[in-house]
Tab-separated table of C-alpha atoms in Angstrom:
chain	number	residue	atom	x	y	z
A	859	MET	CA	0.000	0.000	0.000
A	860	THR	CA	1.605	3.296	-1.126
A	861	PHE	CA	0.724	6.931	-0.636
A	862	PRO	CA	-0.911	8.450	-3.733
A	863	GLY	CA	1.492	11.306	-4.492
A	864	HIS	CA	-0.997	13.632	-6.174
A	865	LEU	CA	-3.345	13.360	-3.192
A	866	VAL	CA	-0.516	14.161	-0.801
A	867	ARG	CA	0.257	17.334	-2.770
A	868	ARG	CA	-3.402	18.332	-2.749
A	869	LEU	CA	-3.615	17.605	0.971
A	870	VAL	CA	-0.650	19.861	1.731
A	871	LEU	CA	-2.272	22.668	-0.253
A	872	MET	CA	-5.658	22.193	1.409
A	873	ILE	CA	-4.294	21.914	4.919
A	874	GLY	CA	-2.348	25.122	4.316
A	875	GLY	CA	-5.608	26.986	3.795
A	876	GLU	CA	-7.343	25.180	6.640
A	877	ALA	CA	-4.379	25.804	8.945
A	878	MET	CA	-4.603	29.564	8.409
A	879	GLN	CA	-8.257	29.585	9.413
A	880	SER	CA	-7.669	27.205	12.281
A	881	GLY	CA	-4.797	29.313	13.598
A	882	PHE	CA	-6.940	32.443	13.449
A	883	HIS	CA	-9.880	30.791	15.262
A	884	PHE	CA	-7.501	29.328	17.825
A	885	ALA	CA	-5.826	32.685	18.541
A	886	LEU	CA	-9.204	34.426	18.761
A	887	ASN	CA	-10.488	31.840	21.241
A	888	ILE	CA	-7.400	32.240	23.428
A	889	ALA	CA	-7.726	36.046	23.358
A	890	LEU	CA	-11.408	35.966	24.274
A	891	LEU	CA	-10.772	33.318	26.935
A	892	HIS	CA	-8.669	35.891	28.800
A	893	MET	CA	-10.993	38.843	28.151
A	894	LEU	CA	-14.540	37.572	28.622
A	895	SER	CA	-16.285	36.334	31.733
A	896	ALA	CA	-17.269	32.672	31.990
A	897	GLN	CA	-20.780	33.634	30.849
A	898	GLY	CA	-19.465	35.650	27.888
A	899	TYR	CA	-16.991	32.998	26.773
A	900	GLY	CA	-19.651	30.318	27.173
A	901	LEU	CA	-21.926	32.286	24.818
A	902	PHE	CA	-19.079	32.706	22.321
A	903	ALA	CA	-18.408	28.956	22.482
A	904	ILE	CA	-22.093	28.183	21.875
A	905	GLY	CA	-21.988	30.515	18.857
A	906	MET	CA	-19.052	28.517	17.502
A	907	VAL	CA	-20.937	25.284	18.195
A	908	MET	CA	-23.872	26.592	16.158
A	909	GLY	CA	-21.386	27.406	13.410
A	910	GLY	CA	-20.360	23.750	13.496
A	911	VAL	CA	-24.021	22.726	13.290
A	912	GLY	CA	-24.437	24.974	10.256
A	913	LEU	CA	-21.385	23.456	8.588
A	914	SER	CA	-22.700	19.942	9.183
A	915	TYR	CA	-26.046	20.725	7.537
A	916	ILE	CA	-24.299	22.453	4.649
A	917	ARG	CA	-21.982	19.474	4.311
A	918	SER	CA	-24.796	16.916	4.321
A	919	LEU	CA	-27.392	18.738	2.212
A	920	THR	CA	-25.307	20.687	-0.303
A	921	ALA	CA	-21.499	20.513	-0.108
A	922	VAL	CA	-20.927	16.737	-0.055
A	923	PRO	CA	-23.669	15.961	-2.624
A	924	ALA	CA	-22.301	18.732	-4.849
A	925	SER	CA	-18.793	17.297	-4.593
A	926	ILE	CA	-20.031	13.779	-5.370
A	927	TRP	CA	-22.350	14.584	-8.274
A	928	MET	CA	-20.070	17.210	-9.771
A	929	GLY	CA	-17.243	14.648	-9.563
A	930	LYS	CA	-19.395	12.056	-11.322
A	931	SER	CA	-20.485	14.435	-14.107
A	932	THR	CA	-18.864	13.739	-17.458
A	933	ASN	CA	-19.262	17.235	-18.979
A	934	SER	CA	-19.107	20.878	-17.918
A	935	ALA	CA	-22.848	21.405	-18.444
A	936	GLY	CA	-23.627	18.736	-15.837
A	937	VAL	CA	-21.111	20.224	-13.419
A	938	ASP	CA	-22.647	23.700	-13.815
A	939	ALA	CA	-26.199	22.381	-13.400
A	940	TYR	CA	-25.398	20.654	-10.114
A	941	ASP	CA	-23.419	23.697	-8.990
A	942	VAL	CA	-26.478	25.932	-9.429
A	943	ALA	CA	-28.859	23.486	-7.739
A	944	PHE	CA	-26.702	22.896	-4.687
A	945	GLY	CA	-25.576	26.524	-4.484
A	946	THR	CA	-29.204	27.637	-4.276
A	947	ALA	CA	-29.914	25.050	-1.593
A	948	ALA	CA	-26.816	26.220	0.328
A	949	LEU	CA	-28.116	29.790	0.440
A	950	VAL	CA	-31.450	28.590	1.843
A	951	VAL	CA	-29.761	26.421	4.492
A	952	ALA	CA	-27.406	29.271	5.490
A	953	VAL	CA	-30.315	31.696	5.981
A	954	LEU	CA	-32.254	29.160	8.070
A	955	MET	CA	-29.200	28.485	10.227
A	956	ALA	CA	-28.687	32.220	10.761
A	957	ILE	CA	-32.280	32.628	11.960
A	958	GLY	CA	-32.109	29.559	14.210
A	959	THR	CA	-28.828	30.689	15.766
A	960	ALA	CA	-30.136	34.174	16.483
A	961	ILE	CA	-33.164	32.738	18.303
A	962	LEU	CA	-31.148	30.206	20.328
A	963	MET	CA	-28.489	32.724	21.368
A	964	ARG	CA	-31.115	35.143	22.587
A	965	LEU	CA	-32.756	32.395	24.656
A	966	LEU	CA	-29.384	31.542	26.232
A	967	GLY	CA	-28.696	35.136	27.285
A	968	ASP	CA	-27.176	36.904	24.271
A	969	PRO	CA	-28.858	40.360	24.196
A	970	SER	CA	-29.755	40.201	20.510
A	971	GLY	CA	-28.332	37.050	18.938
A	972	LEU	CA	-28.317	38.824	15.559
A	973	ALA	CA	-24.525	39.081	15.318
A	974	ALA	CA	-24.047	35.373	16.007
A	975	GLY	CA	-26.724	34.558	13.432
A	976	CYS	CA	-24.954	36.624	10.764
A	977	PHE	CA	-21.672	34.888	11.550
A	978	VAL	CA	-23.140	31.360	11.323
A	979	GLY	CA	-24.980	32.130	8.068
A	980	ALA	CA	-21.912	33.628	6.356
A	981	TRP	CA	-19.610	30.862	7.593
A	982	SER	CA	-21.993	28.148	6.361
A	983	LEU	CA	-22.292	29.714	2.900
A	984	ARG	CA	-18.525	30.112	2.507
A	985	SER	CA	-18.045	26.486	3.547
A	986	HIS	CA	-20.275	25.297	0.714
A	987	MET	CA	-18.514	27.476	-1.848
A	988	ARG	CA	-15.088	26.207	-0.751
A	989	THR	CA	-16.195	22.595	-1.266
A	990	ALA	CA	-17.744	23.401	-4.658
A	991	PHE	CA	-14.509	25.012	-5.850
A	992	PHE	CA	-12.511	22.060	-4.518
A	993	ALA	CA	-14.733	19.830	-6.660
A	994	ARG	CA	-13.720	22.003	-9.650
A	995	ARG	CA	-10.033	21.370	-8.800
A	996	GLN	CA	-9.414	25.053	-7.963
A	997	GLN	CA	-7.503	24.461	-4.734
A	998	VAL	CA	-5.077	27.363	-5.216
A	999	ILE	CA	-7.896	29.894	-5.507
A	1000	VAL	CA	-9.564	28.457	-2.401
A	1001	SER	CA	-6.292	28.761	-0.483
A	1002	VAL	CA	-5.910	32.422	-1.520
A	1003	SER	CA	-9.492	33.049	-0.405
A	1004	ASP	CA	-8.716	31.384	2.939
A	1005	ALA	CA	-5.753	33.709	3.351
A	1006	ALA	CA	-7.958	36.720	2.578
A	1007	PHE	CA	-10.502	35.571	5.167
A	1008	THR	CA	-7.779	35.041	7.762
A	1009	ILE	CA	-6.172	38.450	7.223
A	1010	ALA	CA	-9.497	40.295	7.190
A	1011	GLY	CA	-10.720	38.408	10.248
A	1012	THR	CA	-7.524	39.076	12.175
A	1013	VAL	CA	-7.637	42.810	11.464
A	1014	MET	CA	-11.359	43.270	12.151
A	1015	ALA	CA	-11.467	41.044	15.238
A	1016	GLY	CA	-8.343	42.757	16.595
A	1017	LEU	CA	-9.953	46.173	16.186
A	1018	ALA	CA	-13.139	44.868	17.813
A	1019	ILE	CA	-11.247	43.584	20.852
A	1020	TRP	CA	-9.250	46.804	21.127
A	1021	LEU	CA	-11.947	49.412	20.507
A	1022	ALA	CA	-15.417	47.952	21.009
A	1023	LYS	CA	-17.398	48.250	24.208
A	1024	ASP	CA	-19.442	45.110	23.514
A	1025	VAL	CA	-16.618	42.771	22.498
A	1026	LEU	CA	-18.751	39.649	22.012
A	1027	GLN	CA	-21.236	41.207	19.584
A	1028	THR	CA	-18.589	43.110	17.626
A	1029	VAL	CA	-16.401	40.014	17.234
A	1030	PHE	CA	-19.343	38.056	15.820
A	1031	TYR	CA	-20.025	40.845	13.303
A	1032	SER	CA	-16.314	40.913	12.422
A	1033	LEU	CA	-16.308	37.172	11.749
A	1034	ALA	CA	-19.389	37.519	9.548
A	1035	ALA	CA	-17.766	40.320	7.550
A	1036	ALA	CA	-14.527	38.332	7.157
A	1037	ASN	CA	-16.437	35.326	5.784
A	1038	LEU	CA	-18.248	37.548	3.285
A	1039	PHE	CA	-14.914	39.028	2.219
A	1040	GLY	CA	-13.556	35.512	1.722
A	1041	ILE	CA	-16.540	34.724	-0.534
A	1042	PHE	CA	-15.925	37.923	-2.527
A	1043	VAL	CA	-12.241	37.072	-3.092
A	1044	LEU	CA	-13.120	33.495	-4.053
A	1045	THR	CA	-15.613	34.521	-6.732
A	1046	ARG	CA	-13.444	37.328	-8.116
A	1047	LEU	CA	-10.345	35.169	-8.530
A	1048	ALA	CA	-12.287	32.287	-10.056
A	1049	ARG	CA	-14.145	34.679	-12.382
A	1050	ARG	CA	-17.257	32.782	-11.443
A	1051	THR	CA	-20.177	34.105	-9.439
A	1052	MET	CA	-22.345	31.986	-7.181
A	1053	ARG	CA	-25.304	31.282	-9.415
A	1054	ILE	CA	-28.691	31.110	-7.703
A	1055	SER	CA	-31.879	29.952	-9.349
A	1056	PHE	CA	-35.300	29.094	-7.953
A	1057	ARG	CA	-36.738	28.197	-11.349
A	1058	MET	CA	-38.533	24.909	-11.906
A	1059	PRO	CA	-35.620	23.013	-13.617
A	1060	THR	CA	-33.362	23.731	-10.648
A	1061	ARG	CA	-36.008	22.673	-8.145
A	1062	ARG	CA	-36.677	19.488	-10.103
A	1063	ARG	CA	-32.992	18.622	-10.261
A	1064	TYR	CA	-32.655	18.940	-6.501
A	1065	ALA	CA	-35.975	17.142	-5.915
A	1066	ARG	CA	-34.828	14.143	-7.960
A	1067	LEU	CA	-32.001	13.650	-5.473
A	1068	TRP	CA	-34.168	14.151	-2.405
A	1069	SER	CA	-34.817	10.436	-1.866
A	1070	GLN	CA	-31.128	10.152	-0.957
A	1071	LEU	CA	-30.691	13.629	0.490
A	1072	CYS	CA	-33.577	13.234	2.937
A	1073	TRP	CA	-31.549	10.515	4.642
A	1074	SER	CA	-28.541	12.810	4.543
A	1075	ALA	CA	-30.626	15.503	6.238
A	1076	PHE	CA	-31.769	13.016	8.863
A	1077	SER	CA	-28.155	11.941	9.311
A	1078	ALA	CA	-27.065	15.577	9.755
A	1079	THR	CA	-29.711	16.033	12.441
A	1080	THR	CA	-28.712	12.917	14.355
A	1081	THR	CA	-25.020	13.776	13.885
A	1082	ASN	CA	-25.614	17.185	15.444
A	1083	ILE	CA	-27.573	15.623	18.297
A	1084	GLN	CA	-24.783	13.119	18.798
A	1085	GLY	CA	-21.905	15.582	18.375
A	1086	GLN	CA	-23.356	18.732	19.918
A	1087	SER	CA	-25.603	17.269	22.630
A	1088	LEU	CA	-22.778	17.796	25.121
A	1089	ALA	CA	-22.571	21.550	24.525
A	1090	LEU	CA	-26.320	22.146	24.291
A	1091	LEU	CA	-27.216	19.979	27.303
A	1092	VAL	CA	-24.498	21.445	29.529
A	1093	ALA	CA	-25.392	25.009	28.490
A	1094	GLY	CA	-29.132	24.354	28.777
A	1095	ILE	CA	-29.021	22.548	32.141
A	1096	ALA	CA	-26.023	24.075	33.926
A	1097	GLY	CA	-25.737	27.349	31.959
A	1098	PRO	CA	-23.167	28.790	29.497
A	1099	ALA	CA	-20.705	29.473	32.322
A	1100	ALA	CA	-20.557	25.747	33.202
A	1101	TYR	CA	-19.745	24.918	29.586
A	1102	ALA	CA	-16.897	27.481	29.426
A	1103	PRO	CA	-14.129	25.220	30.923
A	1104	LEU	CA	-15.072	22.362	28.594
A	1105	ALA	CA	-15.157	24.707	25.604
A	1106	ALA	CA	-11.769	26.167	26.527
A	1107	VAL	CA	-10.174	22.709	26.274
A	1108	ILE	CA	-12.201	21.499	23.294
A	1109	VAL	CA	-11.199	24.558	21.254
A	1110	LEU	CA	-7.560	23.466	21.498
A	1111	PHE	CA	-8.525	20.419	19.446
A	1112	ALA	CA	-10.252	22.459	16.739
A	1113	PRO	CA	-7.277	22.009	14.348
A	1114	LEU	CA	-8.153	18.307	14.190
A	1115	ARG	CA	-11.607	19.152	12.847
A	1116	ILE	CA	-10.049	21.503	10.312
A	1117	ILE	CA	-7.600	18.825	9.180
A	1118	SER	CA	-10.440	16.309	8.918
A	1119	LEU	CA	-12.349	18.690	6.634
A	1120	ALA	CA	-9.230	18.969	4.468
A	1121	PHE	CA	-9.107	15.170	4.204
A	1122	VAL	CA	-12.775	15.093	3.200
A	1123	ASN	CA	-12.359	17.803	0.556
A	1124	MET	CA	-9.247	16.067	-0.760
A	1125	THR	CA	-10.424	12.462	-0.882
A	1126	GLN	CA	-14.145	12.618	-1.617
A	1127	PRO	CA	-13.997	13.713	-5.289
A	1128	GLU	CA	-11.074	11.353	-5.906
A	1129	LEU	CA	-12.777	8.341	-4.326
A	1130	ALA	CA	-16.044	9.140	-6.120
A	1131	LYS	CA	-14.177	9.040	-9.438
A	1132	LEU	CA	-12.486	5.730	-8.529
A	1133	LEU	CA	-15.812	4.211	-7.561
A	1134	ARG	CA	-17.360	5.411	-10.820
A	1135	ASN	CA	-14.589	3.497	-12.617
A	1136	ASN	CA	-15.253	0.388	-10.446
A	1137	GLU	CA	-11.829	0.595	-8.786
A	1138	THR	CA	-13.189	-0.585	-5.447
A	1139	ARG	CA	-9.909	-2.104	-4.241
A	1140	ARG	CA	-8.173	1.269	-4.517
A	1141	VAL	CA	-11.067	2.948	-2.693
A	1142	TRP	CA	-10.831	0.436	0.155
A	1143	SER	CA	-7.029	0.592	0.439
A	1144	GLN	CA	-6.982	4.398	0.457
A	1145	ALA	CA	-9.730	4.497	3.092
A	1146	LYS	CA	-7.718	2.254	5.438
A	1147	LEU	CA	-4.476	4.098	4.755
A	1148	TRP	CA	-5.825	7.566	5.493
A	1149	ALA	CA	-7.718	6.305	8.562
A	1150	VAL	CA	-4.446	5.061	10.089
A	1151	VAL	CA	-2.739	8.369	9.289
A	1152	MET	CA	-5.523	10.437	10.871
A	1153	GLY	CA	-5.843	8.185	13.923
A	1154	LEU	CA	-2.128	8.303	14.728
A	1155	GLY	CA	-2.070	12.041	14.080
A	1156	ALA	CA	-4.929	12.580	16.526
A	1157	VAL	CA	-3.180	10.617	19.268
A	1158	ALA	CA	0.083	12.536	18.767
A	1159	TYR	CA	-1.723	15.893	18.734
A	1160	GLY	CA	-3.674	15.022	21.883
A	1161	CYS	CA	-0.498	14.119	23.760
A	1162	ALA	CA	1.049	17.453	22.767
A	1163	ILE	CA	-2.018	19.350	23.997
A	1164	LEU	CA	-1.836	17.628	27.401
A	1165	PHE	CA	1.577	19.282	27.907
A	1166	VAL	CA	0.214	22.710	26.959
A	1167	LEU	CA	-2.960	22.648	29.091
A	1168	PRO	CA	-1.353	23.372	32.515
A	1169	MET	CA	0.073	26.632	31.110
A	1170	ILE	CA	-3.371	28.118	30.359
A	1171	LYS	CA	-4.764	30.386	33.057
A	1172	SER	CA	-8.113	32.149	32.777
A	1173	GLN	CA	-11.103	33.153	34.886
A	1174	ALA	CA	-13.324	31.270	32.445
A	1175	LEU	CA	-11.712	27.979	33.502
A	1176	GLN	CA	-13.081	28.407	37.045
A	1177	ASP	CA	-10.309	26.258	38.606
A	1178	ALA	CA	-11.395	23.193	36.596
A	1179	SER	CA	-9.036	20.215	36.188
A	1180	VAL	CA	-7.964	20.856	32.600
A	1181	GLY	CA	-5.818	17.712	32.444
A	1182	PHE	CA	-8.792	15.553	33.370
A	1183	ILE	CA	-10.952	17.307	30.778
A	1184	GLY	CA	-8.158	16.955	28.205
A	1185	LEU	CA	-8.047	13.164	28.544
A	1186	PHE	CA	-11.784	12.903	27.925
A	1187	VAL	CA	-11.540	15.239	24.935
A	1188	ILE	CA	-8.826	13.033	23.408
A	1189	ALA	CA	-11.159	10.059	23.895
A	1190	ASN	CA	-13.730	11.990	21.832
A	1191	PHE	CA	-11.509	13.138	18.977
A	1192	VAL	CA	-9.526	9.969	18.216
A	1193	PRO	CA	-12.689	8.001	17.252
A	1194	ILE	CA	-13.898	10.961	15.177
A	1195	MET	CA	-10.704	10.960	13.138
A	1196	LEU	CA	-10.875	7.172	12.720
A	1197	TYR	CA	-14.422	7.036	11.332
A	1198	ILE	CA	-14.121	9.859	8.802
A	1199	MET	CA	-12.928	7.592	5.983
A	1200	PRO	CA	-15.585	4.854	6.287
A	1201	ARG	CA	-18.220	7.553	6.403
A	1202	ILE	CA	-16.857	9.122	3.207
A	1203	VAL	CA	-16.970	5.715	1.482
A	1204	LEU	CA	-20.569	5.123	2.569
A	1205	GLU	CA	-21.537	8.579	1.298
A	1206	ILE	CA	-19.989	8.193	-2.137
A	1207	MET	CA	-21.796	4.842	-2.414
A	1208	GLY	CA	-25.037	6.696	-1.752
A	1209	ASP	CA	-25.668	4.789	1.504
A	1210	PHE	CA	-27.023	7.845	3.311
A	1211	ARG	CA	-29.628	5.650	5.004
A	1212	ILE	CA	-26.974	3.526	6.693
A	1213	VAL	CA	-25.113	6.665	7.776
A	1214	ALA	CA	-28.386	7.973	9.214
A	1215	PHE	CA	-28.979	4.793	11.226
A	1216	ILE	CA	-25.414	4.879	12.550
A	1217	THR	CA	-25.635	8.490	13.691
A	1218	MET	CA	-29.118	7.925	15.112
A	1219	GLY	CA	-27.713	5.137	17.283
A	1220	GLY	CA	-24.841	7.367	18.342
A	1221	ALA	CA	-27.242	10.205	19.134
A	1222	ILE	CA	-29.410	7.976	21.332
A	1223	VAL	CA	-26.384	6.648	23.210
A	1224	GLY	CA	-24.868	10.126	23.585
A	1225	LEU	CA	-28.042	11.879	24.730
A	1226	ALA	CA	-28.834	9.210	27.305
A	1227	LEU	CA	-25.339	9.023	28.786
A	1228	VAL	CA	-24.691	12.778	28.803
A	1229	ALA	CA	-28.049	13.459	30.502
A	1230	ILE	CA	-27.428	10.759	33.126
A	1231	LEU	CA	-23.895	11.949	33.846
A	1232	LEU	CA	-25.018	15.578	34.162
A	1233	ALA	CA	-27.584	14.457	36.738
A	1234	ILE	CA	-25.125	12.524	38.926
A	1235	ALA	CA	-21.692	14.065	38.309
A	1236	PRO	CA	-19.971	17.414	37.583
A	1237	PRO	CA	-20.164	18.718	33.956
A	1238	PRO	CA	-16.674	17.443	32.879
A	1239	TRP	CA	-17.891	13.857	33.288
A	1240	ALA	CA	-20.434	14.473	30.522
A	1241	LEU	CA	-17.487	14.164	28.119
A	1242	LEU	CA	-17.373	10.455	28.948
A	1243	GLY	CA	-20.890	9.968	27.571
A	1244	SER	CA	-19.936	11.848	24.423
A	1245	ALA	CA	-16.826	9.660	24.000
A	1246	VAL	CA	-18.881	6.447	24.230
A	1247	SER	CA	-21.187	7.851	21.547
A	1248	GLU	CA	-18.243	8.511	19.219
A	1249	ILE	CA	-16.876	5.003	19.796
A	1250	PHE	CA	-20.277	3.564	18.892
A	1251	VAL	CA	-20.237	5.478	15.593
A	1252	LEU	CA	-16.643	4.357	14.932
A	1253	VAL	CA	-17.434	0.647	15.338
A	1254	ALA	CA	-20.685	0.806	13.372
A	1255	SER	CA	-19.143	2.791	10.486
A	1256	TRP	CA	-16.333	0.300	9.890
A	1257	TYR	CA	-18.715	-2.630	10.321
A	1258	PHE	CA	-21.112	-1.479	7.619
A	1259	VAL	CA	-18.494	-0.232	5.164
A	1260	HIS	CA	-16.654	-3.562	5.474
A	1261	HIS	CA	-19.825	-5.430	4.486
A	1262	ARG	CA	-20.509	-3.087	1.571
A	1263	MET	CA	-16.999	-3.460	0.184
A	1264	TRP	CA	-17.053	-7.245	0.630
A	1265	ASN	CA	-20.329	-7.549	-1.291
A	1266	ILE	CA	-19.010	-5.383	-4.131
A	1267	GLU	CA	-15.752	-7.329	-4.449
A	1268	HIS	CA	-17.418	-10.763	-3.998
A	1269	PRO	CA	-20.762	-10.605	-5.845
A	1270	ASP	CA	-21.115	-14.420	-5.720
A	1271	GLN	CA	-20.588	-14.584	-1.946
A	1272	ARG	CA	-22.812	-11.766	-0.730
A	1273	ARG	CA	-23.236	-11.430	3.019
A	1274	ASP	CA	-25.871	-9.301	4.675
A	1275	SER	CA	-24.994	-7.054	7.590
A	1276	ARG	CA	-27.171	-7.231	10.692
A	1277	LEU	CA	-29.143	-4.189	9.544
A	1278	GLY	CA	-29.519	-5.601	6.045
A	1279	SER	CA	-30.858	-8.895	7.414
A	1280	TRP	CA	-33.287	-7.052	9.689
A	1281	ARG	CA	-34.562	-4.899	6.840
A	1282	ARG	CA	-34.989	-7.953	4.576
A	1283	ARG	CA	-37.011	-9.785	7.255
A	1284	ALA	CA	-39.095	-6.653	7.898
A	1285	VAL	CA	-39.934	-6.309	4.195
A	1286	SER	CA	-40.851	-10.007	3.928
A	1287	PHE	CA	-43.039	-9.790	7.024
A	1288	ALA	CA	-44.816	-6.721	5.642
A	1289	ALA	CA	-45.424	-8.510	2.342
A	1290	VAL	CA	-46.943	-11.519	4.146
A	1291	LYS	CA	-49.281	-9.271	6.143
A	1292	ARG	CA	-50.508	-7.613	2.974
């Protein structure tokens, strides 16, 4: 098994752009950690969580499908048609996420919530456009746009921290403006505007894919419940201030999420093309190779963070045991990095229903354990429930993708997974009843 050289070069280019954004977000979090109260930093962390929720819906409903179907298209007309359909859907999703964030932030104690809503909407839209341009093989332009976003965000957020009276609100507006500037640079350099159309052909094109995308939407919902239940339950039950110490440690692991997005943007179009050409063995070998790389990288990064944690001092930490929290956060992130590749393979196969069932199981496990632990133990212990949820998703993802690949490579020796057998019996039973 050898590293595909062209993918390594693309990965380096993509991670360069992601690293700039990650470094900016990391520095901003550290600055605000020392400036804001526990309540204020907790609200900022919840705003970032809602940004992650927005990105997950954009990824599931527009960005990933756009990358897959644009990668499978054999001519430029097909690529453009899917670009318009998914770009229009991305705008709708971004607006809905902005409205939802504004309402939630106000309920949690943000005076207006409008600034956070603008930030989440702009961030979600830029995320879709980055993925669409990656699918067009325009990585250099995306990297320049990332640099423009980082520079603009650094300048505007720095001025907000230095001059503004209401730092939290002004920083959110600065982040929204920086994302919009990144979109402007992206479209200008590519000489391609984001084309929006609500005409009937566009709606029909998107509707034809809805039978698969509805499961992707369901999967996004259960993924958010599974992945964000910790933040929302802790903030809702114990308050934003109680979530602040957890958020302060979790944010140190944000670069892992950024790197994982780079892996997705790099490998998904490539694997979709290999699968279209029936090169399933290469798909399977690359999935296992990159999973090992990401898993080992996550462990090494987590160990490095454990050395850094004792040096961080802030009122938002409220004398919490950051080392203890750090161990639980590592237990959350290593499984996440290990199940990215099987999930990508299931998505390019169109198995959104299986992904939905996996994340639904993880969401049920996570919600139950986090709620129980919050009732009987201090908030940091809730991370244990979240870690068990991620491990459940890890095991289930590899289990199902292994069965799918086996059945493709051995058509004469097909074996049903547990879920496949259950569904087949359920269909037979329903037919007998009729």
